[in-house]
XYZ file of C-alpha atoms in Angstrom:
640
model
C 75.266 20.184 -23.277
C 73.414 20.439 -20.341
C 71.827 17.375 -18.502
C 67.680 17.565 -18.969
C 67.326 15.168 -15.594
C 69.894 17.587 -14.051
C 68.041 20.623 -15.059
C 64.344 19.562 -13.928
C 65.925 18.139 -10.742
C 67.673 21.756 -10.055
C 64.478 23.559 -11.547
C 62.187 21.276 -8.556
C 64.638 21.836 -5.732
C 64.390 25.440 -5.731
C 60.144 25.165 -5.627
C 60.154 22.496 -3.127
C 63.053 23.184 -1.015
C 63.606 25.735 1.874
C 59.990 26.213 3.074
C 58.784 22.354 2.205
C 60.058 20.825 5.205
C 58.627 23.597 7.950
C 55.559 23.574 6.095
C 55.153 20.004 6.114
C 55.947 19.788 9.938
C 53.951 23.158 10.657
C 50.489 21.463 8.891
C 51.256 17.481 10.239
C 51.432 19.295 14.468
C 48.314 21.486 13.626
C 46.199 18.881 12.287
C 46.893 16.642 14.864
C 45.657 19.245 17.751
C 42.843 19.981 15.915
C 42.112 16.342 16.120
C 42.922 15.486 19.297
C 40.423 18.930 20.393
C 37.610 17.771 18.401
C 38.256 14.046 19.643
C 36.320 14.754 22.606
C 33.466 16.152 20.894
C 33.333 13.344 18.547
C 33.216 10.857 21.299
C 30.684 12.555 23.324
C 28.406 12.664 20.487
C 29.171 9.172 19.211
C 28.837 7.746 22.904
C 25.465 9.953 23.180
C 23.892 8.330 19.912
C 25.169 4.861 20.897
C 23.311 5.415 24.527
C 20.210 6.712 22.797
C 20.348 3.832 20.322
C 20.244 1.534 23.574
C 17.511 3.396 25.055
C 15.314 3.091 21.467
C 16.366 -0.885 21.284
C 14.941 -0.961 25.328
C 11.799 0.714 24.268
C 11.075 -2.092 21.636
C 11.727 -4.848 23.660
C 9.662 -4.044 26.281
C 7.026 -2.608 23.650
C 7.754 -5.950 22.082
C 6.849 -7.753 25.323
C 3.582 -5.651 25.783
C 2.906 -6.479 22.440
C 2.927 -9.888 22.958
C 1.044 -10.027 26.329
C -1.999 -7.905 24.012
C -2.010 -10.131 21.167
C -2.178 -13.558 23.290
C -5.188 -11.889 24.987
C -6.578 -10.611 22.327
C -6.276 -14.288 20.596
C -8.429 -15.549 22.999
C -10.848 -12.967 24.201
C -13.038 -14.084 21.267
C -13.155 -17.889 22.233
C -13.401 -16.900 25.904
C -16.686 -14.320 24.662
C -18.190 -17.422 22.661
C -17.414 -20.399 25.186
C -18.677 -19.030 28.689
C -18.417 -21.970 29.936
C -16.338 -22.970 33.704
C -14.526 -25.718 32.004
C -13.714 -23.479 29.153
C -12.587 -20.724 31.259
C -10.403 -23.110 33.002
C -8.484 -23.931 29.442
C -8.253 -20.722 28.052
C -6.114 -19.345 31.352
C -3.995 -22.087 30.730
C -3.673 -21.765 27.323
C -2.930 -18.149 27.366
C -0.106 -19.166 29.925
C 1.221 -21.912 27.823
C 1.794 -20.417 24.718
C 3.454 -17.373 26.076
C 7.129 -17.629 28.145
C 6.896 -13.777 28.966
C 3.339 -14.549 30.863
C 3.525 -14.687 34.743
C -0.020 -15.607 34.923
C -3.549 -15.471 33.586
C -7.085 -14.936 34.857
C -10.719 -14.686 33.291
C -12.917 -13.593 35.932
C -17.102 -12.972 35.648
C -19.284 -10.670 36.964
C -20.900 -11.206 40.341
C -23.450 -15.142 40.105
C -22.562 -15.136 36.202
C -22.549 -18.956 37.084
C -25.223 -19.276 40.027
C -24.612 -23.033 40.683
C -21.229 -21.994 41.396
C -22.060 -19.022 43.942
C -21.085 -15.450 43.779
C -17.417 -15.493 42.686
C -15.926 -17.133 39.918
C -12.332 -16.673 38.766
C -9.985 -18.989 36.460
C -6.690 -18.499 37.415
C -3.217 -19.773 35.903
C 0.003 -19.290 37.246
C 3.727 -19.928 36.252
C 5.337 -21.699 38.940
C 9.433 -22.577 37.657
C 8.838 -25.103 34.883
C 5.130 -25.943 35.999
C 1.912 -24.345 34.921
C -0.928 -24.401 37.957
C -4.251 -23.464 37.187
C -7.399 -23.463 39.658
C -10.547 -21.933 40.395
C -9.227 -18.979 42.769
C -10.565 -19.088 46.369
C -13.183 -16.430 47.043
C -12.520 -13.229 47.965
C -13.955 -9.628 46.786
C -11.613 -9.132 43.745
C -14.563 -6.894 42.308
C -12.674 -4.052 43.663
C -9.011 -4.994 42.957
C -7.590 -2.237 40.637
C -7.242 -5.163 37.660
C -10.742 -5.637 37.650
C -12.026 -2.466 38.646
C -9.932 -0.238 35.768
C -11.294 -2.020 33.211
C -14.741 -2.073 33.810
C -14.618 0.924 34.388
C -12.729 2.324 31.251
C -14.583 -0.036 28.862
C -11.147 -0.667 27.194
C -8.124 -2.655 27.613
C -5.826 -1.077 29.774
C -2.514 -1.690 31.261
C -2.264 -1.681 35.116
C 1.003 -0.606 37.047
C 2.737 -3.389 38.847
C 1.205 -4.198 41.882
C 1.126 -7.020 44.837
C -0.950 -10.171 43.792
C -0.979 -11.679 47.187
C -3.969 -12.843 48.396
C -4.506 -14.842 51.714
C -5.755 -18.381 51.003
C -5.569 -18.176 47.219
C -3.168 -19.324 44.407
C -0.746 -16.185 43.431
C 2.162 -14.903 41.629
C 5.666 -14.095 44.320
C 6.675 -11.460 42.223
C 5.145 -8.095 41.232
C 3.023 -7.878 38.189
C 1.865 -5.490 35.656
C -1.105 -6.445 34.307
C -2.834 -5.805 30.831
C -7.139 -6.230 31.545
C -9.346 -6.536 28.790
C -13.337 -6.443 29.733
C -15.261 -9.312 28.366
C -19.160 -8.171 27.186
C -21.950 -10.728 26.153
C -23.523 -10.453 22.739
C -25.905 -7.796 23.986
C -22.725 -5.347 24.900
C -23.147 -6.325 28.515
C -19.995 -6.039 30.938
C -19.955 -10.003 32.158
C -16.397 -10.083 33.249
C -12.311 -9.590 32.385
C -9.233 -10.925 30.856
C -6.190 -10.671 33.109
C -2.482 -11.276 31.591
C 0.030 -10.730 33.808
C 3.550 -10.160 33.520
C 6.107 -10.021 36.737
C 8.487 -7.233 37.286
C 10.980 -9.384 37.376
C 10.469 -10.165 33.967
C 10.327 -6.574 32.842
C 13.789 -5.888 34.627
C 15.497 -8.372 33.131
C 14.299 -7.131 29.358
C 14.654 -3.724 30.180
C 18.781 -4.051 31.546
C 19.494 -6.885 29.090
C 22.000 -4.356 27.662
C 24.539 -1.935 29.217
C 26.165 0.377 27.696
C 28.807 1.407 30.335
C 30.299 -0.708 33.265
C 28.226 2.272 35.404
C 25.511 2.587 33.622
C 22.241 1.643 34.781
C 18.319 1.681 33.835
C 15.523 2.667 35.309
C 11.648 2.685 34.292
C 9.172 4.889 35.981
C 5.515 4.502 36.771
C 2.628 6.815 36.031
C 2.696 8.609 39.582
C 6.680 8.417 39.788
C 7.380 4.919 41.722
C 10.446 2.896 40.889
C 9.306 0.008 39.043
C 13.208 -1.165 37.717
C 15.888 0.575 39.492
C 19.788 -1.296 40.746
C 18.665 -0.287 44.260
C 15.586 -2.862 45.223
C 14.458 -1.235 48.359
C 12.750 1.639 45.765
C 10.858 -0.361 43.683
C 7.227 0.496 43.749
C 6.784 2.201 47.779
C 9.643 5.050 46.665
C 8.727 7.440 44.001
C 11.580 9.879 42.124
C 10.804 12.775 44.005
C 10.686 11.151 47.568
C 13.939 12.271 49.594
C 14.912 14.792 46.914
C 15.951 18.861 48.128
C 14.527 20.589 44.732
C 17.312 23.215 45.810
C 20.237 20.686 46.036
C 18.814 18.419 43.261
C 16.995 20.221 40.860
C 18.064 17.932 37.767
C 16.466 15.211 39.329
C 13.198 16.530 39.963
C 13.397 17.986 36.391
C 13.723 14.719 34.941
C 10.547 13.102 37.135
C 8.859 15.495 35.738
C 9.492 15.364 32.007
C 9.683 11.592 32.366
C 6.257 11.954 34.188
C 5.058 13.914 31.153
C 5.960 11.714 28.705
C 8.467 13.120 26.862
C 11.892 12.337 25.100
C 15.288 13.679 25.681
C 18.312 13.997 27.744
C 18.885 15.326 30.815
C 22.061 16.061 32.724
C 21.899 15.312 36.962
C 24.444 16.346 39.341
C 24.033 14.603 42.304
C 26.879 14.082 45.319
C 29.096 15.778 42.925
C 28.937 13.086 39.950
C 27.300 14.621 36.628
C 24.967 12.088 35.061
C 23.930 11.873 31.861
C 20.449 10.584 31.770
C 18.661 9.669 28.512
C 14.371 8.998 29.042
C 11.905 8.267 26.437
C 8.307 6.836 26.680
C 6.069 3.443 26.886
C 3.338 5.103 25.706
C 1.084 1.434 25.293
C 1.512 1.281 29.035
C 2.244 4.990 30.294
C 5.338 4.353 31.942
C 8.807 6.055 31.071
C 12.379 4.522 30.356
C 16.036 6.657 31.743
C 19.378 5.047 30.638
C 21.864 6.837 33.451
C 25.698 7.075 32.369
C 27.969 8.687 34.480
C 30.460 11.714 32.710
C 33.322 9.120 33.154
C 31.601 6.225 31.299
C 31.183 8.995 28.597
C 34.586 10.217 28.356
C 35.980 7.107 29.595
C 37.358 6.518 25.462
C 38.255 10.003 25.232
C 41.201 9.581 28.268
C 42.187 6.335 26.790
C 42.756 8.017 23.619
C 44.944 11.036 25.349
C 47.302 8.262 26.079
C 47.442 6.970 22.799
C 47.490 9.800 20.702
C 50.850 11.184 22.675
C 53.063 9.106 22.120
C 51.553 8.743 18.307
C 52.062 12.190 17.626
C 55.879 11.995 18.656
C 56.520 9.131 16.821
C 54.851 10.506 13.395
C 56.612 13.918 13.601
C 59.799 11.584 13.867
C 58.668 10.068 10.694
C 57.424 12.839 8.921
C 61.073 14.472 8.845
C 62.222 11.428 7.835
C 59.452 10.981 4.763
C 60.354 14.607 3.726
C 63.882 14.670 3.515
C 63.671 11.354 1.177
C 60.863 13.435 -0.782
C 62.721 16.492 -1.002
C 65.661 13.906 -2.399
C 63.355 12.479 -5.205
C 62.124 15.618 -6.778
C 61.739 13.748 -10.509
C 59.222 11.596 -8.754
C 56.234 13.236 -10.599
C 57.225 12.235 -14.077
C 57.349 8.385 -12.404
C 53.406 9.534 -12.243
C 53.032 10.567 -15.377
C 54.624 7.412 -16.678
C 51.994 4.881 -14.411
C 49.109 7.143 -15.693
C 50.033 6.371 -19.235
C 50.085 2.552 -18.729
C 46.797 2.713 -17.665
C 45.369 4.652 -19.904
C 47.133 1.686 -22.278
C 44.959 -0.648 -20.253
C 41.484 0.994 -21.076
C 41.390 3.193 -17.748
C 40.267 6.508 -19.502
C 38.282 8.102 -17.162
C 40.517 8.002 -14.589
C 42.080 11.763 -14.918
C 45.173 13.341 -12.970
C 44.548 17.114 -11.801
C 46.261 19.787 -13.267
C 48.811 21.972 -11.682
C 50.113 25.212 -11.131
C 53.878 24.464 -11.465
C 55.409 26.222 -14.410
C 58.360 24.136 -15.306
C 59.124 21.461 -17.370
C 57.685 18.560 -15.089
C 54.258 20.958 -14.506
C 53.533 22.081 -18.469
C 54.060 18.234 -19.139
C 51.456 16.654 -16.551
C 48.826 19.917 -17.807
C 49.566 18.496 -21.216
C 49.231 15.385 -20.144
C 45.649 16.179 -18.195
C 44.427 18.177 -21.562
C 44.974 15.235 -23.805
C 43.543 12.648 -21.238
C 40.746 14.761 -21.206
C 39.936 14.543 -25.176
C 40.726 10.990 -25.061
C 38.100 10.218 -22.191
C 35.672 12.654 -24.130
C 35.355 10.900 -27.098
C 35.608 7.602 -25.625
C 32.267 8.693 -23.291
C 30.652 9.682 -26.570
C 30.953 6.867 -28.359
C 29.757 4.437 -25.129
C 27.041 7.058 -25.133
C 26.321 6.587 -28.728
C 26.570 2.635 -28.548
C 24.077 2.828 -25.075
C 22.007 5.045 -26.722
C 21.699 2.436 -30.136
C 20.783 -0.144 -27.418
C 18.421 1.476 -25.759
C 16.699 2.032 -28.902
C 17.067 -1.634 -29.790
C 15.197 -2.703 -26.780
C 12.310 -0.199 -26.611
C 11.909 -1.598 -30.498
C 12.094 -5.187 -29.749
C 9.456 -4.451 -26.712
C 6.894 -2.321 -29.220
C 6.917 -5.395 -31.517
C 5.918 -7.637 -28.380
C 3.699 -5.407 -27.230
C 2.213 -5.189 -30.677
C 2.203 -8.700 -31.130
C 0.815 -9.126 -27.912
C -1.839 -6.661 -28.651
C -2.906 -8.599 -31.950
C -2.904 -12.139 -30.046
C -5.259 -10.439 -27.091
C -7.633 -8.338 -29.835
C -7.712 -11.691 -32.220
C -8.687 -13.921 -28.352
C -10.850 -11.239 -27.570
C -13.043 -10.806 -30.741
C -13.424 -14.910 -30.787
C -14.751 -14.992 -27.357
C -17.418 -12.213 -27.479
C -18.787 -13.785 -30.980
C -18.938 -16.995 -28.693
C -20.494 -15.117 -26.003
C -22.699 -13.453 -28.110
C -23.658 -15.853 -30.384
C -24.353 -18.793 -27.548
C -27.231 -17.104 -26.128
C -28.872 -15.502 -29.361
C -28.503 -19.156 -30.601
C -30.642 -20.408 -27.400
C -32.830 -17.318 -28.096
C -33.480 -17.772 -31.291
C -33.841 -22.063 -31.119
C -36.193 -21.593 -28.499
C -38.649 -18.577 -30.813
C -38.206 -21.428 -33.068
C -40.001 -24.485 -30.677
C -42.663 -21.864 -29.080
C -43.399 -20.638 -33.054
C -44.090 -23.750 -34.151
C -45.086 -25.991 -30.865
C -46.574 -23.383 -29.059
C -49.435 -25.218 -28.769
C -48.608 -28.699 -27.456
C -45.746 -26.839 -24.452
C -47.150 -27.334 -21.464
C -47.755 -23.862 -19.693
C -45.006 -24.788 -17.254
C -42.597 -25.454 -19.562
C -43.436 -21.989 -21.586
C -42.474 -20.469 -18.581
C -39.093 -21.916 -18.727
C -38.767 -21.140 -21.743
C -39.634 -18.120 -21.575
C -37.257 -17.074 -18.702
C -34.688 -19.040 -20.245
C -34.368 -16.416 -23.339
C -35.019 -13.590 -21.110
C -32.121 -14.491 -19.424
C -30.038 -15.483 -22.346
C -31.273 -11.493 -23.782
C -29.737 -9.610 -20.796
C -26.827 -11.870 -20.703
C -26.468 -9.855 -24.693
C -27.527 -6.950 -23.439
C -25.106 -6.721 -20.136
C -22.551 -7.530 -22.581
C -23.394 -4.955 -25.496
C -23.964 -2.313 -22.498
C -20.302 -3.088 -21.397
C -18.758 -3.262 -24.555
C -20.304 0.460 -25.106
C -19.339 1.546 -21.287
C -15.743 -0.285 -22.082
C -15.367 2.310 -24.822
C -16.600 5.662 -23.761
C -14.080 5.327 -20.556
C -11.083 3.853 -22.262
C -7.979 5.868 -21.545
C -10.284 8.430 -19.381
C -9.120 8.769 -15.902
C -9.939 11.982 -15.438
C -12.333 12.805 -12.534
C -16.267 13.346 -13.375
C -18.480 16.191 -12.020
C -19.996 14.838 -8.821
C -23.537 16.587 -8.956
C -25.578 13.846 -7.391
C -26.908 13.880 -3.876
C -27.455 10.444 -3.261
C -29.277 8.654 -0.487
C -26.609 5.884 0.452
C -29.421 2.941 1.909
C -32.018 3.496 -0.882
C -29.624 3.265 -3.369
C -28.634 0.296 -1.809
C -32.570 -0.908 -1.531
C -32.966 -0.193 -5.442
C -29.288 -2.560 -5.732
C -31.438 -5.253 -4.107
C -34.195 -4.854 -6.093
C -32.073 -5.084 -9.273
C -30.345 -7.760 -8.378
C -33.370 -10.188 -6.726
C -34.710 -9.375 -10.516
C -32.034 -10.765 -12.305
C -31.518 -14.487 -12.883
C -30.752 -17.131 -11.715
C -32.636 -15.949 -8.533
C -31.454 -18.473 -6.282
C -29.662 -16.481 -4.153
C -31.082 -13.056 -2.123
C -29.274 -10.173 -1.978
C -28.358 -8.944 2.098
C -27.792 -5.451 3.193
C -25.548 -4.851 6.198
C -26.088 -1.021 6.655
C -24.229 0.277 9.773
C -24.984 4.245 8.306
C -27.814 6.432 8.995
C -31.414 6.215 6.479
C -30.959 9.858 6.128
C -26.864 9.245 4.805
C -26.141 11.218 1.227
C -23.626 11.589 -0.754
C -21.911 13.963 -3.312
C -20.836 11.210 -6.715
C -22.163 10.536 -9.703
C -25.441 8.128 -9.330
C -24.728 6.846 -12.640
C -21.387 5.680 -12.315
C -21.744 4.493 -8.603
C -24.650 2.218 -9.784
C -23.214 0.936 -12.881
C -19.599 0.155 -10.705
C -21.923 -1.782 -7.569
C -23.918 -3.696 -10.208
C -20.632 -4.800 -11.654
C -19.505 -6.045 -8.497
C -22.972 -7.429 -7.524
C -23.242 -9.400 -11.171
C -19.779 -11.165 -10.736
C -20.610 -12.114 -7.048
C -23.864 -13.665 -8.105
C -22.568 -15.381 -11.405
C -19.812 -17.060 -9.134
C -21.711 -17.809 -5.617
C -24.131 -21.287 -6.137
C -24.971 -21.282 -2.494
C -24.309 -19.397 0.996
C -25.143 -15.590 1.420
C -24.083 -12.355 -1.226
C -24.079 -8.946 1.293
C -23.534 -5.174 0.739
C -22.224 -4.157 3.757
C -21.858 -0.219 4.064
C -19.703 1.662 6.553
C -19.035 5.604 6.745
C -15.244 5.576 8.492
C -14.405 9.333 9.100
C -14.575 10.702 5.657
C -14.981 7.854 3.566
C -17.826 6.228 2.512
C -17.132 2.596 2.123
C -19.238 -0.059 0.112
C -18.259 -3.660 0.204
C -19.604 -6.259 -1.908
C -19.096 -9.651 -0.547
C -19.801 -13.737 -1.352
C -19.422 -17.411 -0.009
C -18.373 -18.309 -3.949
C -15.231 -19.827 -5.158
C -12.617 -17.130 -3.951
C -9.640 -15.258 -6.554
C -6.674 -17.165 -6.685
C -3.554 -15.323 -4.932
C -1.552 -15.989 -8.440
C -4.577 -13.826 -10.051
C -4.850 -10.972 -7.105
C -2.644 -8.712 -9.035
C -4.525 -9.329 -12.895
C -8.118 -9.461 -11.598
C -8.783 -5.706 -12.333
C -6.761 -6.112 -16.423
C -9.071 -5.608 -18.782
C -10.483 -8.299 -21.286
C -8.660 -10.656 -18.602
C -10.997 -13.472 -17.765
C -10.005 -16.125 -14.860
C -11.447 -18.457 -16.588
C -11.106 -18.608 -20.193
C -14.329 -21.028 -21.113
C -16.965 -18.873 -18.312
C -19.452 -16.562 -19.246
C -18.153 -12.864 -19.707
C -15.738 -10.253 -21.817
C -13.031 -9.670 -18.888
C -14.499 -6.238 -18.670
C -16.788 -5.896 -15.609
C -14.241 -5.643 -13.074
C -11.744 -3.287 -15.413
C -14.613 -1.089 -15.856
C -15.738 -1.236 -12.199
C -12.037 0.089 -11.098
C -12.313 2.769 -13.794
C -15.891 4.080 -12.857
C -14.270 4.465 -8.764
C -10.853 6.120 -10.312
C -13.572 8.147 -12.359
C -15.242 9.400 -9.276
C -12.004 10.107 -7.166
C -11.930 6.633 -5.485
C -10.459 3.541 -5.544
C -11.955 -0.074 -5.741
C -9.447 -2.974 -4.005
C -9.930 -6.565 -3.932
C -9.497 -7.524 0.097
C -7.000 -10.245 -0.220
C -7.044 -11.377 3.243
C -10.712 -12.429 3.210
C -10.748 -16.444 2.644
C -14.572 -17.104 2.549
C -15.348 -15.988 -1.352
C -14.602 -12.800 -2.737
C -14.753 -9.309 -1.054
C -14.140 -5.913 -3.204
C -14.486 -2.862 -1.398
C -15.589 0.383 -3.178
C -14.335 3.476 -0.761
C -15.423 7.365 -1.888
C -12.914 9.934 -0.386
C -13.837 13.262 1.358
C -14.699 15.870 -1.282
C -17.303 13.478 -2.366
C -19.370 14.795 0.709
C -21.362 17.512 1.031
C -20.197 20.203 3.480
């Protein structure tokens, strides 16, 4: 009887033999020169991304830096605009100075006799010198025309000027070159009375801008608006040499190319052959300031991995082709090897590992229609296992969504049961009042003084629109519910009378103890496309709550047109909204405060009314002196 082992093993050696071992070799030397040819590629582009990735980390530290020098002098131009004072001056330079390690120096400097016990000039002036701060009243000299003062003033913006010299003979100033960022300071009236000076040396810059290296070669360079050299490895350029200066556009054309696109703003790469080195040179923007960043690698720093690798992969590829005969005459030896396979894919599928499936084959012998078997019934078993976990998911899922109807439905119940208690008690409180009070005038009305009958009266006038607000809610609450559909938007509305008969409304309705303010920054003649109704009803919302809340300081409407949106905001001096209740404050029959006066509805229907007119209604959480909702209308609600 013949062998089975024997058999298969004879059966295998006649598919894998002869051509195996060629084949194996043939594949192993031709995947290894296809790797070695697209090595180079792959390192180019890798070594590209990495120097563009250097180039992008660059740009945010310096626009980091800027950043900072902006904000500290933007921190202060306020207090500087308030406090015009020579002393104050003084502190604020320093200040600035003191609370910023990337700031060279500082100055706030006025408009010709601002002061005219001190003369024509004033100018307070902080410097960084080492570890010590100095900061003096500069000496006088005509810095009306300096390009820091002048730029400004005359751009009615903050601006950033190009490093220059700060030297002045017989004054207090920086060593270094600075770049300065110049904000203009106006009185109340809009007047120009002066500017804010932060300076920061080019030292400074440099040292941010070639903090990191990519290539022992490499080097970086930043470019003004007109060309100059403002960082470059060769100091005798900065600032007097510009990119183009001692350049033959027929010799060098890369070079002037990249000025130019660098000049222009613009992002890219740029090869530059110059004294018969190719450069790669990567350039991007500082658009805050103007000025443009280039990254310069030479073609060796580039490549420099790719001729390490030459000498690497050699000797590798002799050495594995040594192995791989090796590894395929012991294959070619163990030809029962896949049934070894077979055998470890059984114990796991023992071990609960069904879905881990062998591929089929194409061999027809014995060892091949076994492992297809083998794949078939794996197959099954995995498919019914996946239905059942399907099945059992599926029953869980269904558990959950049940178990969370029945808490939403108890929840429901708990919030309709809370709800119907506290309108009856909101309800019946002031028809109680209303109706104790017909009681006294019916049968005292003669013996109340007339003062007091006043009262009275006003008292149960109050207490019947506090039931009538509440009835007209309650009716509002339900012809909206569930509607978010957008309403027809027929109305042309005059925005500041409509916010005249707000005021009106609201100076009407008690307590009267605080006046309604309009801030109108919009044209008398400013209409709108919306629905009057709903507009009104959602601002008298907002104007109720701000009153019922706000015992003393100031209630305002302020309205602002921004672009294409109209924008009204309804702001108080009252208690303020909890951060813990920013995100529930719009939830209907959610009340704050669950013994004040209301249903929870005014600011749920408020939100609705805007959603119902194609805008949105947010509660300003940054605002810290009351409450501030803001109330914006998008662009199709205006007429074209």
């Amino acid at each position: 009887m013949t062998n089975p082992v024997s058999y298969i093993s004879q059966s295998l050696t006649k598919r894998i033999g002869g051509g195996t071992l060629l084949g194996v070799l043939v594949i192993f030397v031709v995947a290894i020169v296809l790797l070695f040819i697209q090595s180079r590629a792959m390192i180019r582009q890798e070594a590209f991304g990495r120097a563009e990735r250097i180039l992008e980390n660059t740009n945010r530290r310096v626009e980091a830096c800027l950043d900072e020098v902006e904000v500290a002098t933007q921190n202060f131009r306020w207090l500087v605009q308030a406090n015009m004072q020579p002393d104050s001056l003084l502190e604020y330079s320093r200040r600035i100075v003191e609370l910023n390690p990337n700031v060279n120096s500082c100055s706030i400097t006025t408009e010709p006799y601002f002061f005219p016990q001190l003369g024509r000039y004033f100018s307070a002036y902080t410097v960084r010198k080492g570890d010590s701060i100095v900061t003096v009243r500069e000496g006088e000299y005509e810095y009306y025309e300096k390009v820091w003062y002048k730029t400004p003033r005359e751009a009615g913006k903050p601006v950033w000027v190009e490093p220059f010299d700060d030297y002045n003979e017989g004054t207090l100033s920086s060593e270094d070159m600075i770049a300065s960022y110049c904000v203009p300071i106006y009185n109340t009236e809009g007047r120009f009375i002066g500017v804010i000076s932060t300076d920061i040396s080019l030292p400074t810059l440099s040292k941010i801008i070639t903090a990191e290296k990519p290539y022992p070669e490499s080097y970086t360079m930043m470019l003004g608006r007109k060309g100059h050299y403002f960082v470059h490895p060769e100091e005798d350029r900065l600032v007097k040499t510009t990119i183009f200066d001692e350049v033959d556009p027929t010799l060098q054309p890369g070079l002037i190319a990249l000025g130019h696109e660098m000049l222009e703003g613009k992002r890219g790469i740029l090869d530059v052959k110059a004294a018969g080195i190719i450069y790669h040179c990567f350039y991007g923007p500082i658009p805050k300031a103007g000025w443009s960043i280039a990254l310069v690698c030479t073609e060796n720093d580039i490549l420099g991995r790719y001729f390490r690798l030459t000498y690497i992969i050699v000797p590798l590829l002799l050495i594995g082709l040594l192995l791989m005969l090796v590894y395929c005459r012991r294959t070619v030896n163990r030809l029962i090897a896949p049934l070894k396979q077979l055998t470890q894919q059984a114990m796991r599928i023992a071990n609960g590992h069904y879905d881990e499936h062998m591929a089929p084959t194409e061999q027809a012998d014995v060892v091949g229609h076994l492992q297809n078997n083998f794949v078939a019934m794996q197959q099954t078993l995995d498919g019914h296992i996946s239905q059942l976990q399907t099945i059992n998911a599926e029953s869980e899922r269904r558990n959950r969504e049940l178990a969370e109807a029945t808490r939403q439905a108890d929840e429901s119940m708990r919030q309709k049961t809370a709800f119907l208690q506290d309108m009856s008690h909101q309800i019946r409180t002031p028809l109680n009042i209303i109706m104790g009070f017909a009681q006294v005038l019916r049968d005292d009305f003669g013996s109340i003084p007339g003062g007091e009958v006043e009262n009275i009266t006003d008292t149960m006038q109050q207490n019947a629109t506090s039931v009538n607000r509440m009835v007209n809610m309650l009716l509002a609450a339900a012809a909206v519910a569930d509607n978010h559909e957008k309403v027809e938007c027929r109305d042309v509305v005059n925005v500041p009378e409509l916010a005249r008969q707000l005021e009106t409304v609201f100076n009407n309705r008690p307590p009267r103890r605080i006046p309604l303010t309009i801030d109108s920054q919009v044209p008398d003649g400013l209409t709108i496309l919306t629905n009057r109704d709903y507009l009104t009803k959602a601002l008298n919302e907002l104007l109720y709550n701000a009153k019922k809340f706000t015992t003393e300081g100031t209630i305002t409407l302020r309205l602002r047109q921004d672009g294409n949106i109209m924008r009204f905001i309804v702001e108080d001096t009252g208690p303020g909204i909890a951060p813990e209740d920013h995100d529930r404050v719009f939830t209907r029959f959610q009340k704050l405060d669950d013994f004040g006066e209301g249903l929870g509805l005014g600011l749920s229907i408020s939100l609705q009314f805007a959603q119902m007119l194609g805008g949105t209604l947010t509660l300003d959480k940054d605002y810290t002196g009351g409450s501030r909702f803001v109330l914006e209308l998008p662009h199709e609600d205006f007429p074209t």
